[in-house]
CSV table of C-alpha atoms in Angstrom, one decimal:
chain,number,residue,atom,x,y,z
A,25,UNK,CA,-31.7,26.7,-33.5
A,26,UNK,CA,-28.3,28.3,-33.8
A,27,UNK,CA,-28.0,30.0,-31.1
A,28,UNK,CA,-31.1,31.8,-31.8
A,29,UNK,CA,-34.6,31.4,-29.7
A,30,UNK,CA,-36.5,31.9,-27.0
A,31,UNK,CA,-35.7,29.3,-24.3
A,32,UNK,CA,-32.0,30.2,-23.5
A,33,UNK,CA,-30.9,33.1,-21.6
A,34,UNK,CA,-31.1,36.5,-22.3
A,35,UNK,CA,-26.9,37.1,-22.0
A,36,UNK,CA,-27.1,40.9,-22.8
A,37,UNK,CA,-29.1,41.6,-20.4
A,38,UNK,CA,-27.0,39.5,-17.5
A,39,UNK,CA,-23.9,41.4,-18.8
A,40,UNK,CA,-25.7,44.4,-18.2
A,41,UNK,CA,-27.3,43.8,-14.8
A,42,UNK,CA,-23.1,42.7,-13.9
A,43,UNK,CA,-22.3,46.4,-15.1
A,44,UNK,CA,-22.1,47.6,-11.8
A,45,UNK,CA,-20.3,45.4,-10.2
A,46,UNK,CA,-17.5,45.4,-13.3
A,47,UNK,CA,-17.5,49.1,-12.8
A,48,UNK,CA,-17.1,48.3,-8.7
A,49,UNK,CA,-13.9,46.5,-9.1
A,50,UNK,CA,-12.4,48.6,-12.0
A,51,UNK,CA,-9.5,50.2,-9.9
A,52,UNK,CA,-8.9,46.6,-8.0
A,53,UNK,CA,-8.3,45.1,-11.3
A,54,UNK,CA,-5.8,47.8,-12.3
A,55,UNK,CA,-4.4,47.6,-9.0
A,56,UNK,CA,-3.6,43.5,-8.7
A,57,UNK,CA,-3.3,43.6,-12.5
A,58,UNK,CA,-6.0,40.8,-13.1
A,59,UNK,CA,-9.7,39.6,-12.4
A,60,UNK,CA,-10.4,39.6,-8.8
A,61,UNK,CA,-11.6,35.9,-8.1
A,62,UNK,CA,-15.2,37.5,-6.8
A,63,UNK,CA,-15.6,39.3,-10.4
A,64,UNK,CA,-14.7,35.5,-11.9
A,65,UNK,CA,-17.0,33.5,-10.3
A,66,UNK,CA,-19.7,36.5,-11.1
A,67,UNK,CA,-18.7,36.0,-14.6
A,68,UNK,CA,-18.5,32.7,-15.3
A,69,UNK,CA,-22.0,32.0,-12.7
A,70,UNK,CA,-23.5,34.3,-15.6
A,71,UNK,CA,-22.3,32.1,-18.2
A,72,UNK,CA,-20.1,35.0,-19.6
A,73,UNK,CA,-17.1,32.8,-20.4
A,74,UNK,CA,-19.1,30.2,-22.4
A,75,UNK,CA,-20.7,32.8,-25.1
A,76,UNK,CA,-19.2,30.6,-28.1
A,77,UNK,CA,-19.5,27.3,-27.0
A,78,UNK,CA,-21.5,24.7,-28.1
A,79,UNK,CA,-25.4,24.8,-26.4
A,80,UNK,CA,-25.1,20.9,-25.9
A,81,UNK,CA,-22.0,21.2,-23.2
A,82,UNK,CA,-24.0,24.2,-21.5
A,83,UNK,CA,-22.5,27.2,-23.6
A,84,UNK,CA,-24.5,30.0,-25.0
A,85,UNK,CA,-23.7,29.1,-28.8
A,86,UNK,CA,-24.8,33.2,-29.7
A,87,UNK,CA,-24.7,34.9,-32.9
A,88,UNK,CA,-21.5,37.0,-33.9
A,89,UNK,CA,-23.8,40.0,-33.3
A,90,UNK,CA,-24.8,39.2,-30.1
A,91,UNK,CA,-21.1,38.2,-28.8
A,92,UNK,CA,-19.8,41.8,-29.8
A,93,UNK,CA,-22.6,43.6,-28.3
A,94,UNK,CA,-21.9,41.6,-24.9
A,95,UNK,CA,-18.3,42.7,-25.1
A,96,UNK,CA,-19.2,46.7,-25.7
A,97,UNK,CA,-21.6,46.0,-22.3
A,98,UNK,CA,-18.6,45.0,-20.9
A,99,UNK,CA,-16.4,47.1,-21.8
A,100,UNK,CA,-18.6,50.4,-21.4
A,101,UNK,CA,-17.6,49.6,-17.6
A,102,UNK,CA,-13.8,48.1,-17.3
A,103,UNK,CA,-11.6,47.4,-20.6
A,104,UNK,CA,-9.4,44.9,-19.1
A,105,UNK,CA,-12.8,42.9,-17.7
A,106,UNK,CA,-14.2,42.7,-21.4
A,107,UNK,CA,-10.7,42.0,-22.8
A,108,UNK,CA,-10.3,38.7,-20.1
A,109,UNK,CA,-14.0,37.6,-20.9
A,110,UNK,CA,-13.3,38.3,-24.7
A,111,UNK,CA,-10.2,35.7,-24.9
A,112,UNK,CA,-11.7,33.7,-22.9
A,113,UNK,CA,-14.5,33.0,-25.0
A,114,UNK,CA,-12.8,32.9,-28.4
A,115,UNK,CA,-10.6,30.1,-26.6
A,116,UNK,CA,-13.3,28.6,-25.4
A,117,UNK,CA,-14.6,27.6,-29.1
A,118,UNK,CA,-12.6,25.6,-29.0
A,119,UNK,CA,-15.0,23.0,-27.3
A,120,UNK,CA,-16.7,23.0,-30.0
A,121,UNK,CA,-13.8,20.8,-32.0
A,122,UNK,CA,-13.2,18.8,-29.8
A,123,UNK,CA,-14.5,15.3,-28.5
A,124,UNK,CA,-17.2,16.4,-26.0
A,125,UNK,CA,-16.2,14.1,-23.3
A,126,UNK,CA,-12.4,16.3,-23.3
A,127,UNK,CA,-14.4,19.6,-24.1
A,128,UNK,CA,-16.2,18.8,-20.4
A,129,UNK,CA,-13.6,17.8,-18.9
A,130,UNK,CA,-11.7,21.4,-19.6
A,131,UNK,CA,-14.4,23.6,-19.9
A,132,UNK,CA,-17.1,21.7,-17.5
A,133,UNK,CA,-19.3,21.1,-15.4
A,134,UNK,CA,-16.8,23.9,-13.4
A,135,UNK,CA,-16.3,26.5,-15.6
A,136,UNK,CA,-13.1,25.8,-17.0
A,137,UNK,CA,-11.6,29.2,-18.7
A,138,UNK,CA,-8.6,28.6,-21.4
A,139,UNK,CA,-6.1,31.4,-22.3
A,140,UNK,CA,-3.6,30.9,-24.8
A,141,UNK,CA,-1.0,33.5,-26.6
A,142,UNK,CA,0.5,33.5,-30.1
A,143,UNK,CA,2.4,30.8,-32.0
A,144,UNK,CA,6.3,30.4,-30.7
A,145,UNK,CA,9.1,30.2,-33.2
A,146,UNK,CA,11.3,28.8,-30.6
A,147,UNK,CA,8.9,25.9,-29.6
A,148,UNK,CA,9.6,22.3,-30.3
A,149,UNK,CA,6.2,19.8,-30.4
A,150,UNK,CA,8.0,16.1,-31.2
A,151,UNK,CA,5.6,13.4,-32.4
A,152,UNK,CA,5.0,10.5,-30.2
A,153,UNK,CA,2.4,7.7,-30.1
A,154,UNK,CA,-0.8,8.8,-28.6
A,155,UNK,CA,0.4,12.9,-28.8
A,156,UNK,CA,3.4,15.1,-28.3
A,157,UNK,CA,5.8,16.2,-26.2
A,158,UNK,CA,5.7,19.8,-25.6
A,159,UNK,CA,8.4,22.1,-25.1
A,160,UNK,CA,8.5,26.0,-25.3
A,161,UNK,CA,7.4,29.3,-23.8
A,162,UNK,CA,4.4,31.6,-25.3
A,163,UNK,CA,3.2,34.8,-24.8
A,164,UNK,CA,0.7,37.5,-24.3
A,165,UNK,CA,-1.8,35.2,-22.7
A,166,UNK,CA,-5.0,37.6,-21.7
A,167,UNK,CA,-6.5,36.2,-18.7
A,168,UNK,CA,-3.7,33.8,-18.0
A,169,UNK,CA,-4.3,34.5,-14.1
A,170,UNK,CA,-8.0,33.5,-14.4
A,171,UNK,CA,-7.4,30.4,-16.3
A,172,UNK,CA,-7.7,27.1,-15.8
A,173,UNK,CA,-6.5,25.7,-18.8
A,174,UNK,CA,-3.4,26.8,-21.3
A,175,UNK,CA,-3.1,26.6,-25.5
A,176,UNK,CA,0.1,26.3,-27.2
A,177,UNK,CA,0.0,27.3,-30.8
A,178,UNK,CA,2.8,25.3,-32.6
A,179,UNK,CA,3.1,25.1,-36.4
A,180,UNK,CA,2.4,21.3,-37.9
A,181,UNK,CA,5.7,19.7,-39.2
A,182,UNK,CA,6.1,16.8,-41.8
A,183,UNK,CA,8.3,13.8,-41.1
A,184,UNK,CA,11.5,15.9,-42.5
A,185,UNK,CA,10.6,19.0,-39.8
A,186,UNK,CA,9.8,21.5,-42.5
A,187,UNK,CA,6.2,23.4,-42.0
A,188,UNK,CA,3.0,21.1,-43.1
A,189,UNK,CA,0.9,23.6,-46.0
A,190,UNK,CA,-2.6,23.1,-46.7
A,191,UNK,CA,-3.9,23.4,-50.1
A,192,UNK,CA,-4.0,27.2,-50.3
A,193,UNK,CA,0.0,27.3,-49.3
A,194,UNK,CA,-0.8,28.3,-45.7
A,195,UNK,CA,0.5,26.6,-42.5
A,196,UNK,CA,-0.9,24.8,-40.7
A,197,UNK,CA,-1.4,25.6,-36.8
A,198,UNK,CA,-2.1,23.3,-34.1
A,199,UNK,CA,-3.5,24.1,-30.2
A,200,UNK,CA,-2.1,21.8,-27.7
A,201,UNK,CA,-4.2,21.8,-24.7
A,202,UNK,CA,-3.2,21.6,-20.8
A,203,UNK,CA,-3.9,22.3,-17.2
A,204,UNK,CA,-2.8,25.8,-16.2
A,205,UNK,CA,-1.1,24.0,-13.3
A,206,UNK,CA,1.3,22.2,-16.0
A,207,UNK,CA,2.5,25.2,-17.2
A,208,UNK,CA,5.5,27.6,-15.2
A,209,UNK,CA,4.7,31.3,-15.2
A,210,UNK,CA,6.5,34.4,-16.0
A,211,UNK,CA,5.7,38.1,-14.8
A,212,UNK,CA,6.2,40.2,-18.0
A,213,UNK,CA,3.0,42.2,-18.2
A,214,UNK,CA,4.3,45.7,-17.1
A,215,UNK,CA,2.3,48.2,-19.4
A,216,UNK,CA,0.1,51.1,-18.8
A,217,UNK,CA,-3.1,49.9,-20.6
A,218,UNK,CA,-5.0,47.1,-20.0
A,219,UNK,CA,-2.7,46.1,-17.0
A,220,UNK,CA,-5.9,44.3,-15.7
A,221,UNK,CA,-5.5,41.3,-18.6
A,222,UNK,CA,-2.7,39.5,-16.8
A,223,UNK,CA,-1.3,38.7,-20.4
A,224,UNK,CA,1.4,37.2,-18.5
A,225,UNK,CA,4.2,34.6,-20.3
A,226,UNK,CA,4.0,30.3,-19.8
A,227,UNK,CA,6.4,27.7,-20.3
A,228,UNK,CA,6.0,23.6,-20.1
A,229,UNK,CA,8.9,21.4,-20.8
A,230,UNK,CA,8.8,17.5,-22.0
A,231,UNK,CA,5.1,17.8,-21.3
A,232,UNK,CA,3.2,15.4,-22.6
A,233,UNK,CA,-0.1,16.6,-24.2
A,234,UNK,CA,-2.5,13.6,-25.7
A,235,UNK,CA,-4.1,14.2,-29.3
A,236,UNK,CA,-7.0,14.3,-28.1
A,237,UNK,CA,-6.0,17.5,-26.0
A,238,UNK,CA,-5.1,19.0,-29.6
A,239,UNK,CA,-6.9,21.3,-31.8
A,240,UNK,CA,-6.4,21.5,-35.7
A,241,UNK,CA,-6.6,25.0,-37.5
A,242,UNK,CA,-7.6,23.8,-40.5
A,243,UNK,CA,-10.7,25.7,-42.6
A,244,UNK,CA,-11.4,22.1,-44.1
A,245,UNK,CA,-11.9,20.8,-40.8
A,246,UNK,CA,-15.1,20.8,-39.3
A,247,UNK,CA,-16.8,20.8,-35.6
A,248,UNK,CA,-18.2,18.3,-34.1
A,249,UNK,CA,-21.3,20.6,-33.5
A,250,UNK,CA,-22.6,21.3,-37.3
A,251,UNK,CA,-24.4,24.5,-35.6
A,252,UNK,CA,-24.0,27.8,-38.0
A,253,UNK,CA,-21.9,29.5,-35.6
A,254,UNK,CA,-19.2,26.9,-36.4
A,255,UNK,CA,-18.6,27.7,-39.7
A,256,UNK,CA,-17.0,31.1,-38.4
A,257,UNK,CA,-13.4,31.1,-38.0
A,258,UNK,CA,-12.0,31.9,-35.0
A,259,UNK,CA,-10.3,34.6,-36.1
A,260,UNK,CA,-14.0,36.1,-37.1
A,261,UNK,CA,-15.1,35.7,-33.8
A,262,UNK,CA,-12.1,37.3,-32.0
A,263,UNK,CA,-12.5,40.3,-34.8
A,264,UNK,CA,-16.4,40.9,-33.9
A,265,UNK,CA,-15.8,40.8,-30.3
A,266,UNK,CA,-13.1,43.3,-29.6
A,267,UNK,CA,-14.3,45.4,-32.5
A,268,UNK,CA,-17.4,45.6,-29.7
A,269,UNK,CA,-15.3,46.1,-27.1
A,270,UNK,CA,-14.0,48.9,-28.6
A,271,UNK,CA,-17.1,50.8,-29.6
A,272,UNK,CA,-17.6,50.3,-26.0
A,273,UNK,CA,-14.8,51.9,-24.6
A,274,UNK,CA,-15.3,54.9,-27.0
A,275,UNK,CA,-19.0,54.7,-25.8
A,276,UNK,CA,-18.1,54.9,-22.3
A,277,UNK,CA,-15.8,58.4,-22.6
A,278,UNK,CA,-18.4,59.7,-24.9
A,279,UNK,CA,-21.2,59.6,-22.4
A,280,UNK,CA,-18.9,60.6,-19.5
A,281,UNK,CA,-17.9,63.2,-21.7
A,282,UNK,CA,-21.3,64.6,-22.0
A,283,UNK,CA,-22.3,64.2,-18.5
A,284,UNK,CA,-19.1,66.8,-18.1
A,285,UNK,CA,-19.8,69.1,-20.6
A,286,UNK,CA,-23.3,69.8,-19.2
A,287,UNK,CA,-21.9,71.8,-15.6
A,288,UNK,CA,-18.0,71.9,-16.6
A,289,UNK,CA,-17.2,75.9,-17.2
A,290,UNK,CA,-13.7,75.9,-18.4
A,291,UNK,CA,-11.4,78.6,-16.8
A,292,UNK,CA,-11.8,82.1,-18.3
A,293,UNK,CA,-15.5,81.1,-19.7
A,294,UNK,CA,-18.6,82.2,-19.2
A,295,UNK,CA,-20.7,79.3,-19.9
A,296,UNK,CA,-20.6,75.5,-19.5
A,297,UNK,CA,-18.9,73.2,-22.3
A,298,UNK,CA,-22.3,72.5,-23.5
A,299,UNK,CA,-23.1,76.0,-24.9
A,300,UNK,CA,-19.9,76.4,-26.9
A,301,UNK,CA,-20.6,75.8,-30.5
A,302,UNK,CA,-16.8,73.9,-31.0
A,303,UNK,CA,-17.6,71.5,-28.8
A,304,UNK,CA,-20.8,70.6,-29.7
A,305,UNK,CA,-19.9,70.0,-33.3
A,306,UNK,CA,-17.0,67.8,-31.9
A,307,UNK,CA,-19.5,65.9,-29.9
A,308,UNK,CA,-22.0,65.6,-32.7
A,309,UNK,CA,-19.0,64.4,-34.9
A,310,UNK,CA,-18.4,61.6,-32.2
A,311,UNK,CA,-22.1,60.0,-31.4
A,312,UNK,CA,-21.9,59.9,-36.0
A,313,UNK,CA,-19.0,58.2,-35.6
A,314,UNK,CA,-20.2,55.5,-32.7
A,315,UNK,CA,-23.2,55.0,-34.2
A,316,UNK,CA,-22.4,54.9,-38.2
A,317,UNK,CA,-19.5,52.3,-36.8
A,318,UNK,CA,-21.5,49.8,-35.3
A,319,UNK,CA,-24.3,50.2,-37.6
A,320,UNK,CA,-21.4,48.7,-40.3
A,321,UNK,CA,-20.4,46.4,-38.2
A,322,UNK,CA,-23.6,45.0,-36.8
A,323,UNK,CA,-25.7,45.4,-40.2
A,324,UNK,CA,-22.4,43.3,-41.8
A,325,UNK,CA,-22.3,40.7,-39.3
A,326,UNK,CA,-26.3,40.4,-39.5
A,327,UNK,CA,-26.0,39.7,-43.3
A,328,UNK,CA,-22.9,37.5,-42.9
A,329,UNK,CA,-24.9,35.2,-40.5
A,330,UNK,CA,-28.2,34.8,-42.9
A,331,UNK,CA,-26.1,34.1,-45.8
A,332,UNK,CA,-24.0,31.8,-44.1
A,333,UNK,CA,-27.4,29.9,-42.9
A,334,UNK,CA,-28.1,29.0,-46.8
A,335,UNK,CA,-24.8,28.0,-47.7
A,336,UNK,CA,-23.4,26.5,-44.4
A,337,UNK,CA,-19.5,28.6,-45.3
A,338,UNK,CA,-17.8,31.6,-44.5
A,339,UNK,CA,-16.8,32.9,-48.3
A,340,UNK,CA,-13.2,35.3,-48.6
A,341,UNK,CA,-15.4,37.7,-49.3
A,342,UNK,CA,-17.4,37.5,-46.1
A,343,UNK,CA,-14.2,36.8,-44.2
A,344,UNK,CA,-12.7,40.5,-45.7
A,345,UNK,CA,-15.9,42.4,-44.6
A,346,UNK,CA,-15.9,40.9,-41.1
A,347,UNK,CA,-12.3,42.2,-40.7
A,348,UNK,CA,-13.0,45.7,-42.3
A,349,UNK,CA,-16.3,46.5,-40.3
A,350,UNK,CA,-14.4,45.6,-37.1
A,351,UNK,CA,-11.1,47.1,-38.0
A,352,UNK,CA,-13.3,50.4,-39.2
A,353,UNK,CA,-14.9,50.0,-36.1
A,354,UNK,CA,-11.7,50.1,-33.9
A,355,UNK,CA,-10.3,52.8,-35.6
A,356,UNK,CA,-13.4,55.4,-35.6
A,357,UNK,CA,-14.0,54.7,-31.6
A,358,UNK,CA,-10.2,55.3,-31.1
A,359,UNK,CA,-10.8,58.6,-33.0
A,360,UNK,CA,-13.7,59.1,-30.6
A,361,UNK,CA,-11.7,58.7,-27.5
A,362,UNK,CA,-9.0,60.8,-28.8
């Protein structure tokens, strides 16, 4: 049914009915600079972690549209929340490529969560029988604290060491998969946004990872599940998701900023914010904005997924306009905040 009926849950609305309790732990997630493990287990009881994966191993399998309206839910109450539960997810696709026997036994029954960060230059993956032998550090790992499970991005080498290419002249990039408790971890994530995302660096050495524990990044390559959703990359997932996230952000200061603007005199005035005419053209500038924005980039995402049900790929084409209705998106609800 791809991801698309009556007898599954409703996930937008259990992301909603968790909005107060996201917005509850906002300033403790700042504070310790990750998920509080209450806020985890409230998450993942919900089934928030498993939007993308595969109905059969007890995931949600949603629509694109669906995933990013979850994350602007999320995100209308604490950034760093939707960020965590936004990785989290677009790792957790993985399951879908992989054996389902090693997809459960990372992902469930116990709601596994897997982070993973950008490819390494420095890494070294050496070719044994049965796998590889891992060494390296990565980085930028959202939701690292929360996880259960680590990725490690390496690029596939030939016998001679240079860079595998596919067809198209592109590398090609290969997950390795592990226990979290494998992996040695680094406190680097001192920033002033999104401190709450634990993006936090990791580094193995000699491990042994089984190829079966490994993940191909390869468009010819298909899932195990043949489901619609499948046929997205996962680049076009992560794109639709935090291009939701976003719009909920910027949905979240708009409202409070009209909730202000209705009793808020400024010094030296004598009305509220509300009555000046300035303002109210800004304001009326912003909901356009929000609303044009995620119009294009639901309306685009909608067409996308009925096309893609006829002819069973993801086209260039279709590829470009997912990444320009979500980077559009960003942009104009940045413009809104600002």
């Amino acid at each position: 049914m791809d991801g698309i009926g009556q007898d599954r849950p409703d996930y937008i609305a259990r992301a909603k009915a968790l909005g107060p309790a996201i917005a509850a732990a906002a300033d403790e997630v700042e504070r310790g600079r990750e998920l509080p493990t209450a806020l985890v287990s409230a998450l993942t009881g919900a089934g928030l972690f498993r939007l993308l994966q595969p109905r059969e191993l007890g995931g949600g399998e949603l629509t694109p549209m669906e995933f990013a309206e979850i994350m602007g839910e999320i995100a209308s109450h604490d950034a760093s929340t939707a960020w965590c539960v936004g990785q989290g997810n677009g790792c957790g696709m993985a399951a879908a490529f992989l054996d389902p026997a090693v997809a459960q036994q990372i992902f469930g029954p116990d709601d596994g969560i897997l982070a993973w960060g950008p490819p390494s230059s420095s890494a070294e993956a050496r070719k044994v029988p049965g796998g590889y032998r891992l060494t390296g550090s990565w980085s930028f790992a959202s939701g690292s604290h929360n996880a259960t499970w680590f990725g490690a991005h390496i690029l596939e080498r030939g016998a001679d060491g240079a860079p595998m290419r596919r067809t198209d002249g592109g590398t090609i990039l290969r997950s390795l998969l592990f226990p979290k408790a494998k992996a040695e971890m680094t406190d680097i994530w001192r920033v002033l946004g999104l401190k709450g995302t634990g993006s936090d660096m990791y580094s193995v050495t000699d491990l042994f990872v089984a190829d079966s524990h490994t993940l191909l990044h390869d468009p010819a390559r298909h899932a195990h599940h043949p489901q619609r959703l499948y046929r997205f990359s996962f680049s076009n997932l992560y794109a639709s998701g935090f291009a939701g996230l976003a719009l909920g952000v910027a949905r979240a200061f708009y409202d409070d900023f009209v909730a202000l603007a209705a009793d808020k005199t400024p010094r030296g005035a004598n009305a509220t914010l509300r009555h000046n005419q300035v303002v109210q053209s800004q304001v009326a500038q912003a909901s356009a904005r929000l609303r044009s924005a995620r119009a294009f980039l639901l309306t685009s995402l909608e067409q996308i997924w009925d096309e893609v049900g006829e002819t069973g790929e993801v086209s260039l084409d279709q590829t470009v306009t997912i990444r320009l209705a979500s980077t559009w998106a960003i942009k104009q609800a940045r413009e809104v905040v600002n």
